[in-house]
Coordinates of C-alpha atoms in Angstrom, one line a residue:
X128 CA -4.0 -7.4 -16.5
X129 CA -3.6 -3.9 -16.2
X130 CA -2.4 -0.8 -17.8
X131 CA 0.9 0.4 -16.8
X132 CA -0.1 3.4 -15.0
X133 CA 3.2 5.6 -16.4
X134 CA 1.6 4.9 -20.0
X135 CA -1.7 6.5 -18.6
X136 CA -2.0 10.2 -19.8
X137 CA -4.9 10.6 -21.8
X138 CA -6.5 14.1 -20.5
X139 CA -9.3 13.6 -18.0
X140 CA -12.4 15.0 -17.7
X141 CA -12.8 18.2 -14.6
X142 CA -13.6 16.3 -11.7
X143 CA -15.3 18.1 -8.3
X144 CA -12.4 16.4 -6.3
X145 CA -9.7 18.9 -7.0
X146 CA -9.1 22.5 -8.1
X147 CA -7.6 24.2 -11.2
X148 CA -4.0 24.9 -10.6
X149 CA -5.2 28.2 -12.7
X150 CA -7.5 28.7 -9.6
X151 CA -5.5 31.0 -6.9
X152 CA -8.4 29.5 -4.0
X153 CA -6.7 26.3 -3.9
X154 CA -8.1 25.0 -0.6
X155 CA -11.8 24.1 -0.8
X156 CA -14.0 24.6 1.9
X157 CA -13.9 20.8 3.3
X158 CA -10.6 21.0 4.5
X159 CA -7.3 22.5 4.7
X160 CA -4.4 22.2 1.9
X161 CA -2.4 19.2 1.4
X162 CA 0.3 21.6 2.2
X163 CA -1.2 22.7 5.4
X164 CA -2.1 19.1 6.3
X165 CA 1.8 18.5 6.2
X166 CA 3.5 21.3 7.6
X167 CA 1.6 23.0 9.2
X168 CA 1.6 22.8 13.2
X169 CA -1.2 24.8 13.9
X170 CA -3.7 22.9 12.6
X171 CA -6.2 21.7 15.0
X172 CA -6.5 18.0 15.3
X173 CA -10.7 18.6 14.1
X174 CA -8.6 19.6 10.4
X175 CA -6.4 17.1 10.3
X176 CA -8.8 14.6 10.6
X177 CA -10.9 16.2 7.8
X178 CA -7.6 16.5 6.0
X179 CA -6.7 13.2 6.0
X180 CA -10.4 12.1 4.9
X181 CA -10.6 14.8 1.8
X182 CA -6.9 14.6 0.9
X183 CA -6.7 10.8 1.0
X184 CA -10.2 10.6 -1.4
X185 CA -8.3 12.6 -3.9
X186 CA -5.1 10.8 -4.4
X187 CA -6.4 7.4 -4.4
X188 CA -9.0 8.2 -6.5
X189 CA -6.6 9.8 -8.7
X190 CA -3.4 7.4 -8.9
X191 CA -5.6 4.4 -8.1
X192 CA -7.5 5.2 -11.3
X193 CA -4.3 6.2 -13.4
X194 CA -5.6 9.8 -13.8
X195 CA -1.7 10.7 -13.9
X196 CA -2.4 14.1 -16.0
X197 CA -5.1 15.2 -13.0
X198 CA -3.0 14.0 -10.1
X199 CA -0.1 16.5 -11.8
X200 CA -2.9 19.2 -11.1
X201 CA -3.6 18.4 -7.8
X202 CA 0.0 18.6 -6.7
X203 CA 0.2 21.9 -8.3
X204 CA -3.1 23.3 -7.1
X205 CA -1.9 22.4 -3.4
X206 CA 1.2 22.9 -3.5
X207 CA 1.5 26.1 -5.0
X208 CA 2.0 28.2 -1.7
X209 CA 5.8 29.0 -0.2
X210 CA 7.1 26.6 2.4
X211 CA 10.1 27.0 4.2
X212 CA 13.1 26.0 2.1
X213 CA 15.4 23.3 3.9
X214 CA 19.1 22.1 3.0
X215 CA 19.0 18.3 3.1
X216 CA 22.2 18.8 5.3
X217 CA 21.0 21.6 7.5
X218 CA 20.9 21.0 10.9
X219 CA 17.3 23.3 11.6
X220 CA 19.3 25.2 14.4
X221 CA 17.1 28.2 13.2
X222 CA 13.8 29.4 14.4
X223 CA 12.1 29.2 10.9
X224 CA 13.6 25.2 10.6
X225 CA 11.8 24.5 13.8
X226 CA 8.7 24.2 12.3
X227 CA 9.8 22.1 9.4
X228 CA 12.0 19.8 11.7
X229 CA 8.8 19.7 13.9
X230 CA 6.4 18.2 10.7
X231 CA 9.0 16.7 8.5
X232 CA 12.6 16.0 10.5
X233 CA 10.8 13.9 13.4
X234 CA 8.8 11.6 11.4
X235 CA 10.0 8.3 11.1
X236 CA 7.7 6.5 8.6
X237 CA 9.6 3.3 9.3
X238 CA 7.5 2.2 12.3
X239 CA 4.6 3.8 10.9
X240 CA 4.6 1.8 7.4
X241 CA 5.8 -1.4 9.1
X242 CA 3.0 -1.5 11.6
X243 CA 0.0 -0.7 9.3
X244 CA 1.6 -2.8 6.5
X245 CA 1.9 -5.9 9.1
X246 CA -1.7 -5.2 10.2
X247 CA -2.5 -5.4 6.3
X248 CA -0.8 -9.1 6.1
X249 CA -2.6 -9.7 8.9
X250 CA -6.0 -8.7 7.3
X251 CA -4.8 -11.0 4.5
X252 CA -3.8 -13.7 6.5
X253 CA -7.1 -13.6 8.9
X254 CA -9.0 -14.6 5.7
X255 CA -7.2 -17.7 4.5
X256 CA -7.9 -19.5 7.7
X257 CA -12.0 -19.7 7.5
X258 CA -11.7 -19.7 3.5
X259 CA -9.8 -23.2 3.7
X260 CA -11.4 -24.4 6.7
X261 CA -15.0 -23.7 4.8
X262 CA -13.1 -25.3 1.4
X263 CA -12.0 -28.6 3.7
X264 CA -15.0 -28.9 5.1
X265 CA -17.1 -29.7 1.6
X266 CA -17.3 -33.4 1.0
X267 CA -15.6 -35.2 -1.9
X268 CA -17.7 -35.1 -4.9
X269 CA -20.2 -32.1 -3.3
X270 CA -20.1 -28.4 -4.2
X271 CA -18.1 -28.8 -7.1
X272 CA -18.5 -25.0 -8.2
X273 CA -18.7 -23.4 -4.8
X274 CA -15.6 -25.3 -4.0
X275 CA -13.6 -23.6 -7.1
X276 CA -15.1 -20.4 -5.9
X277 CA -13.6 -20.5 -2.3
X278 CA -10.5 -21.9 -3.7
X279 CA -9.3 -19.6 -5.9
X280 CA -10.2 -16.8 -3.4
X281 CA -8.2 -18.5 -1.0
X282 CA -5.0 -18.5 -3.5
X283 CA -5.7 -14.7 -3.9
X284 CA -5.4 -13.7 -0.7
X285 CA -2.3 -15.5 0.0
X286 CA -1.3 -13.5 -3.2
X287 CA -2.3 -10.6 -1.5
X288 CA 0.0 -11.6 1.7
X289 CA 2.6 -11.7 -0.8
X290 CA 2.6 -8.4 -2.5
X291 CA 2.5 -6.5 0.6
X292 CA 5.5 -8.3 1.6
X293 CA 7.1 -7.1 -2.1
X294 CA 5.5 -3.1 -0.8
X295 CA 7.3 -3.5 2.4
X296 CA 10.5 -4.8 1.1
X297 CA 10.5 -2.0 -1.2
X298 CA 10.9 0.6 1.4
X299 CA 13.4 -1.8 3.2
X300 CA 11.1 -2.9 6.0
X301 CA 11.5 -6.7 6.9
X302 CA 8.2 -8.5 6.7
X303 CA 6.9 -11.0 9.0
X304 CA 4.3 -13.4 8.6
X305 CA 5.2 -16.9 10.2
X306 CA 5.7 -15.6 14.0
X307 CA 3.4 -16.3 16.9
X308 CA 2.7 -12.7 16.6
X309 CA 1.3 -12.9 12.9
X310 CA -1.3 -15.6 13.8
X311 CA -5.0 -14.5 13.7
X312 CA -6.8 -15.6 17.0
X313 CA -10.1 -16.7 16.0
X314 CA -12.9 -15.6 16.2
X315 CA -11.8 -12.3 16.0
X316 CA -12.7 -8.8 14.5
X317 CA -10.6 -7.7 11.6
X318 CA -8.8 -4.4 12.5
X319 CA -11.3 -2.2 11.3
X320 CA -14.3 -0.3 12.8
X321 CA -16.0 -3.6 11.5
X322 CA -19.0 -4.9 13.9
X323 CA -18.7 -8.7 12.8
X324 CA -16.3 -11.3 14.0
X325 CA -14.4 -13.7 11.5
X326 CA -14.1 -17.3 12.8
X327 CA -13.3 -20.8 11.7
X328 CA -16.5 -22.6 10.6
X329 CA -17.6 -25.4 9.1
X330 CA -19.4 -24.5 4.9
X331 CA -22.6 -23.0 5.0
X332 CA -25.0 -20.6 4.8
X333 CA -23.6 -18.6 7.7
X334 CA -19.9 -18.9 7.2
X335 CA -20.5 -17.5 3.2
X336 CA -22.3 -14.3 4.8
X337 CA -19.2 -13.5 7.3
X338 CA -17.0 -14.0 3.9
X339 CA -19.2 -11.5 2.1
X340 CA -18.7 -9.0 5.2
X341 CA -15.1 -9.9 5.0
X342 CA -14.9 -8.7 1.2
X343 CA -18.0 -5.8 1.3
X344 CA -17.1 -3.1 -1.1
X345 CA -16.2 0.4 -0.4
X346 CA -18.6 2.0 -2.8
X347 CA -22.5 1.6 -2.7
X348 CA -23.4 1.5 -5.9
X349 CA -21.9 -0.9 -8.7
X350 CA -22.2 -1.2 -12.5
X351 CA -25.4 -3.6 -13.7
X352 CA -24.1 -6.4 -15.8
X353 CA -25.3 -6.7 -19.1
X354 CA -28.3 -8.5 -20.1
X355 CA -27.1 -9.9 -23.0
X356 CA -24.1 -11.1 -21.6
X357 CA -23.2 -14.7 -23.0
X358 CA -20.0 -15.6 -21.2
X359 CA -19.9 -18.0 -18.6
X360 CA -18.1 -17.1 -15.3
X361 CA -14.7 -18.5 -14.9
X362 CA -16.1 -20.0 -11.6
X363 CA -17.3 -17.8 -10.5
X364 CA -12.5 23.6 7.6
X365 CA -12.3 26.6 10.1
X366 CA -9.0 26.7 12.0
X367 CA -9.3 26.4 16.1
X368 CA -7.1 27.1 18.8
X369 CA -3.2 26.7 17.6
X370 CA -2.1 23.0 19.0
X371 CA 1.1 21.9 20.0
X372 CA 1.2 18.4 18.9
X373 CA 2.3 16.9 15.5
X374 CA -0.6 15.0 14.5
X375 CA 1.2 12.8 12.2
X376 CA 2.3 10.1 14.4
X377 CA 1.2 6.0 14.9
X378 CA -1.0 6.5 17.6
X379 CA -3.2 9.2 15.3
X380 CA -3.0 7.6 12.2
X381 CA -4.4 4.2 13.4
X382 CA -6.8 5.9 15.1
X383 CA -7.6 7.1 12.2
X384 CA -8.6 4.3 10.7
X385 CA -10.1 2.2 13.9
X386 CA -12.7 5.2 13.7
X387 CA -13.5 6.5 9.9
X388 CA -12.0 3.1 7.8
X389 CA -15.6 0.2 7.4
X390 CA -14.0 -1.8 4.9
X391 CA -10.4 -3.8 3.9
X392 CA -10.9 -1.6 0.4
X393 CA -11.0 1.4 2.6
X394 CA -7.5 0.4 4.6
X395 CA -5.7 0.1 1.6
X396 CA -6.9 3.7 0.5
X397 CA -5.6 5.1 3.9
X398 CA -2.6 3.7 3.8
X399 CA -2.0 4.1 0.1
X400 CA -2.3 7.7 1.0
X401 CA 0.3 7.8 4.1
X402 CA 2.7 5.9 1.5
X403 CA 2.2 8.5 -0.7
X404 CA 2.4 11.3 2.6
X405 CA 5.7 9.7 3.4
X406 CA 7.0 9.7 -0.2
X407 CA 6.3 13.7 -1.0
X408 CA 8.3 14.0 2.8
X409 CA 11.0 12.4 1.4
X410 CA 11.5 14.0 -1.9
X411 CA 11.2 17.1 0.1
X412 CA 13.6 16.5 2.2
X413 CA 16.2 15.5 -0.4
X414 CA 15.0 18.3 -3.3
X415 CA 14.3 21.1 -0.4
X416 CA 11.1 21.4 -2.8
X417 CA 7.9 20.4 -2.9
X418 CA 7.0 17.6 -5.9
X419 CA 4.8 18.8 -9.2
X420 CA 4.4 16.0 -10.8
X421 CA 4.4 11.9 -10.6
X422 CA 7.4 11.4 -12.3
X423 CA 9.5 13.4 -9.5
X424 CA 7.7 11.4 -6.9
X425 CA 7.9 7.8 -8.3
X426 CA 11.1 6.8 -7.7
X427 CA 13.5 7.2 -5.0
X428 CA 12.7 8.5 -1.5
X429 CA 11.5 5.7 0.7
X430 CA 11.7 3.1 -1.9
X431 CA 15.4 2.4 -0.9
X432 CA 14.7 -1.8 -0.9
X433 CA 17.0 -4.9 -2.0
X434 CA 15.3 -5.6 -5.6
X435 CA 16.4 -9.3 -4.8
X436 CA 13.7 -9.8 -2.0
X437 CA 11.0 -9.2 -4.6
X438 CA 8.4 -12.1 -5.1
X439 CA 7.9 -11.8 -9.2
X440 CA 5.7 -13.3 -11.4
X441 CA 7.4 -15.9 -12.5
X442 CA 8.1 -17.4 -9.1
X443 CA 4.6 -17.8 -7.6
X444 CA 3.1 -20.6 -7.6
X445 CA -0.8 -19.7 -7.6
X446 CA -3.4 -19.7 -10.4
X447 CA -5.6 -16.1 -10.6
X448 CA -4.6 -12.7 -10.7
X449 CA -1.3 -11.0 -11.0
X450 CA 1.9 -10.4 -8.6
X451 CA 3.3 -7.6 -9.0
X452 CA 7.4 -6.7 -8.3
X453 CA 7.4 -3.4 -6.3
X454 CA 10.4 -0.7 -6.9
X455 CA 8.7 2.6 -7.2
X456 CA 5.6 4.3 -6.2
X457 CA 4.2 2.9 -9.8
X458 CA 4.1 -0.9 -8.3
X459 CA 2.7 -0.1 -4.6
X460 CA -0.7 1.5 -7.2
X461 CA -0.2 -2.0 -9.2
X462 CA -0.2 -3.7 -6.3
X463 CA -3.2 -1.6 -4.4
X464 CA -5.0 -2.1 -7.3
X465 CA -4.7 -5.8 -7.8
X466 CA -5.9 -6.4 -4.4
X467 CA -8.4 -3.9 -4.2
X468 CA -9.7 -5.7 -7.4
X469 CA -9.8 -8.7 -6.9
X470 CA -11.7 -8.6 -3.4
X471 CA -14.3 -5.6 -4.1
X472 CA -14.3 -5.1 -7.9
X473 CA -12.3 -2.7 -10.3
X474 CA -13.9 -0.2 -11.9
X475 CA -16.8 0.4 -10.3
X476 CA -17.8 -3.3 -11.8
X477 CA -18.5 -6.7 -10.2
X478 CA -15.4 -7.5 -11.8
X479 CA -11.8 -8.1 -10.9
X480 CA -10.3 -6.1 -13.6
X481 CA -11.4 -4.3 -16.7
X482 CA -12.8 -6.9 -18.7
X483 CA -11.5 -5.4 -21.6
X484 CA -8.1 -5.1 -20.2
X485 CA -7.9 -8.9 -19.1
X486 CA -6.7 -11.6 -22.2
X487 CA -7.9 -14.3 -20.2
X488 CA -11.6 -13.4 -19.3
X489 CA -12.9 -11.4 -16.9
X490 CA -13.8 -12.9 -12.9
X491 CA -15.7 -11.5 -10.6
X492 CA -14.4 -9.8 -7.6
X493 CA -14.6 -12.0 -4.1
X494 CA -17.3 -9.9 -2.9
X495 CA -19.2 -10.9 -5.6
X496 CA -18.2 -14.4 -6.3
X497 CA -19.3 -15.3 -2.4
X498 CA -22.7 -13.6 -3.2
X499 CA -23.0 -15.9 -5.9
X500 CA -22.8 -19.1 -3.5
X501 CA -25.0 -17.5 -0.9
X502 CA -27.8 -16.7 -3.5
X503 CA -27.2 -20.2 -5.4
X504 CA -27.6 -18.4 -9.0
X505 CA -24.8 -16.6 -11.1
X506 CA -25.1 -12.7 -11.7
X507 CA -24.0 -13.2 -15.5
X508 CA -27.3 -14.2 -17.9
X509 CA -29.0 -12.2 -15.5
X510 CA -31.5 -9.0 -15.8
X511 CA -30.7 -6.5 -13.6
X512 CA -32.9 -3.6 -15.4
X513 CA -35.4 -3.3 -12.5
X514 CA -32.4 -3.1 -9.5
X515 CA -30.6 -0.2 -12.2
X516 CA -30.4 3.5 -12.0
X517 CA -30.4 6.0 -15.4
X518 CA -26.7 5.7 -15.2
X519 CA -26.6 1.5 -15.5
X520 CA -25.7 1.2 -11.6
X521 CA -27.1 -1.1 -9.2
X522 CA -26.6 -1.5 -5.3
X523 CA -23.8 -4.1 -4.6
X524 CA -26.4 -5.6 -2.3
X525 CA -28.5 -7.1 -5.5
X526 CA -28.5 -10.9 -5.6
X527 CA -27.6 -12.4 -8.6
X528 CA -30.2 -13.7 -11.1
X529 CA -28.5 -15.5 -13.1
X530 CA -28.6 -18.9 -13.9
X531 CA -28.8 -21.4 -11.1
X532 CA -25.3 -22.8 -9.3
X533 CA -26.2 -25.9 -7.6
X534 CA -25.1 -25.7 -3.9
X535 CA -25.7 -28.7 -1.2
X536 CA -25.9 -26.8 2.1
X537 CA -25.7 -30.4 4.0
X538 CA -22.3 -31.6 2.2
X539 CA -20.1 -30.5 4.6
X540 CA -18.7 -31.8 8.0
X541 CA -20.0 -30.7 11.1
X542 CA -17.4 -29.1 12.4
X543 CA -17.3 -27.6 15.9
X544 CA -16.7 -23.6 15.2
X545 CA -13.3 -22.1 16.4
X546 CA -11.6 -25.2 17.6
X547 CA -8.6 -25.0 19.9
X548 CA -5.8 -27.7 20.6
X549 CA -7.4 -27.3 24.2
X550 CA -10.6 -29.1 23.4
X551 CA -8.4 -32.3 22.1
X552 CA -6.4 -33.0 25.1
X553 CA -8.6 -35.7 26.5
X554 CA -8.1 -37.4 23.4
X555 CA -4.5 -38.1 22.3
X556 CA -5.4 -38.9 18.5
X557 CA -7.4 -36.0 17.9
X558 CA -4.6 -34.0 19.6
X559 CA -1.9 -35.3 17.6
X560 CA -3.7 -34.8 14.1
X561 CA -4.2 -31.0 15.4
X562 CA -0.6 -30.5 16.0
X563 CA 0.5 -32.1 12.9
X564 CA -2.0 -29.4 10.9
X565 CA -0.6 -26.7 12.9
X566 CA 3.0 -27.9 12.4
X567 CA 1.9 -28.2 8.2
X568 CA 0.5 -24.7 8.1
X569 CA 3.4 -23.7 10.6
X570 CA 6.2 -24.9 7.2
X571 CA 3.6 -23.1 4.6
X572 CA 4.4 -19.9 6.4
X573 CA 8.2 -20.5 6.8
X574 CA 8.0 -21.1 3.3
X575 CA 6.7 -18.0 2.2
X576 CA 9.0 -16.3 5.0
X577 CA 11.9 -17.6 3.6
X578 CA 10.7 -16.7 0.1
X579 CA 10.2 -12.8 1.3
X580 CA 13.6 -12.8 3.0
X581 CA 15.0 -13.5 -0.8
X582 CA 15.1 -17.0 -1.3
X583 CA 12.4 -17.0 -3.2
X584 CA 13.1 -21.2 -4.4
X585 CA 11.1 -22.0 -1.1
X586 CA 8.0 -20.6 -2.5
X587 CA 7.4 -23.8 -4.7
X588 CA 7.3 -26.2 -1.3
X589 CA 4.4 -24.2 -0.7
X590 CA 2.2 -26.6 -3.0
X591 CA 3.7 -29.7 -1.0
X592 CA 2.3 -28.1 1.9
X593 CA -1.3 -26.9 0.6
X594 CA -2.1 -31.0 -0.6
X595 CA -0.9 -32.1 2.8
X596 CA -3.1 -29.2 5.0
X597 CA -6.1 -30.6 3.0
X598 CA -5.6 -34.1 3.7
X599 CA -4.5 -33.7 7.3
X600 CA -8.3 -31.1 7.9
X601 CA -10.1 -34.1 6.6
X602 CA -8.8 -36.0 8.7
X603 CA -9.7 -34.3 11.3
X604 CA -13.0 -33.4 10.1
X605 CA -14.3 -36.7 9.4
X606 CA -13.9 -37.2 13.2
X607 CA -16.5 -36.7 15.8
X608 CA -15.7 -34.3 18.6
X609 CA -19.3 -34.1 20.6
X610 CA -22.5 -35.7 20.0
X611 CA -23.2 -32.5 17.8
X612 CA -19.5 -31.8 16.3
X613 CA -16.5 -33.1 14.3
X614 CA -12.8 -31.9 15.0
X615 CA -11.4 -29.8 12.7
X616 CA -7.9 -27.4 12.3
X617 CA -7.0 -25.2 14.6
X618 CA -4.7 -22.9 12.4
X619 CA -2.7 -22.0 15.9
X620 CA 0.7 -22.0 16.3
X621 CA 2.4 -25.4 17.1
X622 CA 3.5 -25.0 20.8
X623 CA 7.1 -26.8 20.4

């Protein structure tokens, strides 16, 4: 679906977001160096902050786009100043260590990357609940494209559950995604500085908008499809007082993101750059230098997996988009990329991937795809010349205006919103289905547990299960609850 980014070294254009290596001012006036930002303990928390919002920008922008040539600039223009040289097997007894033992010796990225890579499985797994209960609750026969829709974003994001589990294998961190622990509690807020909640709710107007907050792009502005499109969609810095705290620690770095990070596109930038933060430690630490290029920083380092607990193509079960292995720096962009594209668009376009870099046809992001149910029209066929700047971009807020896609907003059980197993006690049928669900959903996750853990066979059972979760929800949703509502899943873990 995508370039391999190693193959990537056309020469880009001059971009505004970095500096000429050539250039001896190297550190522009929003913030402090890269190499400040790392090692240097004086820095007031005010620049790291700023630091961490300029420096990020840059290197996702740059590795997430392949611009391999620039991103070799950037490292050079910031890292061009002396650091402290270190002996990997030094013990920083001396005075001028201190400082480097301080930034670099005390940071353990293990519980770092293991909790903000479980709270991204847990972004990804917060969204499958609602999408399947919304896809359960559509009547036989009803919906037949909005169905397909919410389906194949639903696969997706269990794909996305996946390849996280291949990023944190990859740096030898054990994943987790079937404990009590790794359950959403809905409704809930996603962990982001998000002002909506994310519950389980029956199909309908309502529970489409929450799934377009869910999947809201990063960036304002998006490229207008063409007019004469004829395809049809698949289904469419001053420095302060010196500080004596190192800045770089869980605590800050979530903090972080509960503050500056609006969107799940946004989360995967952050932490794409403290992956990459971690990885430039490491080589340091190792080469008692500082990287200059990709190549030195690709491999090695923190990427110190088992290669046999790696989810690969070949063994996932799901239909749409790509799962990618993970080894090197190269396969955490692939996978950053994949999900980034599929849920917001690639490209600055409402679509998953480059369109001329997908064999298959091009799809539509999720964002974009929900927008398209909500609205009840395609964007494809459409004209979006009066919603389009000079440069061919439009707001991602503009409905689509294409042709119509038939939705029946009264096809779809009643479901009481958020159910718990507490509201079935008085009724011994109703509580039994529940826990039979739970107990269905509870095997999906062993399942893909089991798969992560490298016995990646037990992935296939996974299809057994999906079949029998859809049966066993309408089961429970054909059933009234109140006078107003039906039952419906639960999605909690089975209590014994």
């Amino acid at each position: 679906m995508r370039q391999r980014l190693i193959n990537k070294t056309e020469p880009q254009e001059n971009s505004s977001l970095l500096r000429s290596s050539s250039d001896k001012n190297t550190i522009v006036d929003e913030a402090v160096s890269l190499q400040s930002l790392l090692f240097d303990n004086t820095n007031s928390k005010e620049n790291w902050i700023e630091g961490i919002k300029y420096h990020s920008k840059n290197v996702t922008n740059l590795l997430l786009n392949n611009q391999i040539d620039a991103f070799n600039e950037y490292l050079r223009s910031q890292f061009g100043g002396e650091v402290p040289e270190i002996n990997p097997t030094a013990d920083f007894s001396g005075e001028k260590a201190f400082q480097v033992k301080k930034g670099l010796e005390n940071l353990d990225y293990r519980p770092i990357l293991q909790d903000l890579l479980q709270t991204a499985i847990l972004i990804e797994h917060s969204t499958i609940p609602p999408y399947l209960t919304a896809l359960y609750s559509i009547k036989d026969g009803t919906n037949i494209l909005p169905s397909q829709i919410i389906r194949s974003v639903a696969v997706e994001e269990m794909l996305h559950m996946i390849m996280v589990c291949n990023v944190m294998n990859a740096v030898s961190i054990q994943p987790s995604v079937n404990r009590p622990q790794n359950y959403p509690n809905y409704p809930m807020k996603l962990p982001l500085n998000v002002d909506f909640y994310v519950g389980l709710e029956t199909f309908s107007s309502n529970s489409i908008a929450t799934f377009i907050a869910i999947e809201s792009p990063s960036n304002p502005l998006v490229k207008a499809p063409k007019y004469d499109y004829d395809a049809q969609p698949e289904a469419m810095f001053s420095k302060s007082a010196v500080q004596e705290d190192n800045f770089w620690t869980l605590e800050n770095m979530k903090d972080f993101i509960m503050k500056n990070v609006h969107t799940i596109g946004e989360y995967y930038d952050v932490v794409f750059f403290y992956i990459v933060v971690f990885q430039i430690i490491a080589y340091y630490k190792a080469n008692g230098k500082l990287p200059q290029t990709f190549e030195e920083l690709n491999k090695g380092g923190i990427f110190t997996g088992d290669p046999a607990k790696q989810i690969r193509p070949e063994q996932y079960y799901g239909s749409g988009g790509k799962l990618y292995p993970v080894d090197a720096l190269e396969g955490v962009i692939l996978v950053f990329q994949e999900i980034k594209g599929q849920g917001e668009g690639a490209d600055d376009s409402i679509f998953d991937v480059d369109p001329s870099q997908f064999e298959e046809g091009a799809e539509l992001a999720h964002y974009f795809r929900f927008k398209e149910i909500f609205h009840e029209h395609f964007y494809l066929g459409g004209d979006y010349r009066p919603f389009t700047d000079e440069n061919g971009m439009m707001p991602v807020t503009t409905p689509p205006v294409g042709k119509p896609l038939p939705v029946d907003w009264n096809a779809a059980y009643p479901m009481k919103p958020n159910p718990k197993m507490s509201d079935y006690q008085s009724n011994p049928q109703l509580f039994e289905q529940g826990k039979q669900f739970n107990v269905t959903y509870k095997k999906l996750l062993d399942a893909i547990q089991a798969a992560v853990e490298g016995h990646s066979e037990e992935l296939a059972k996974s299809i057994m299960y999906m079949y029998a979760l859809k049966e066993q929800a309408i089961g429970l949703m054909s059933q009234p609850l109140t006078s107003q509502y039906n039952a419906g899943p639960t999605f909690e873990y089975p209590s014994n």
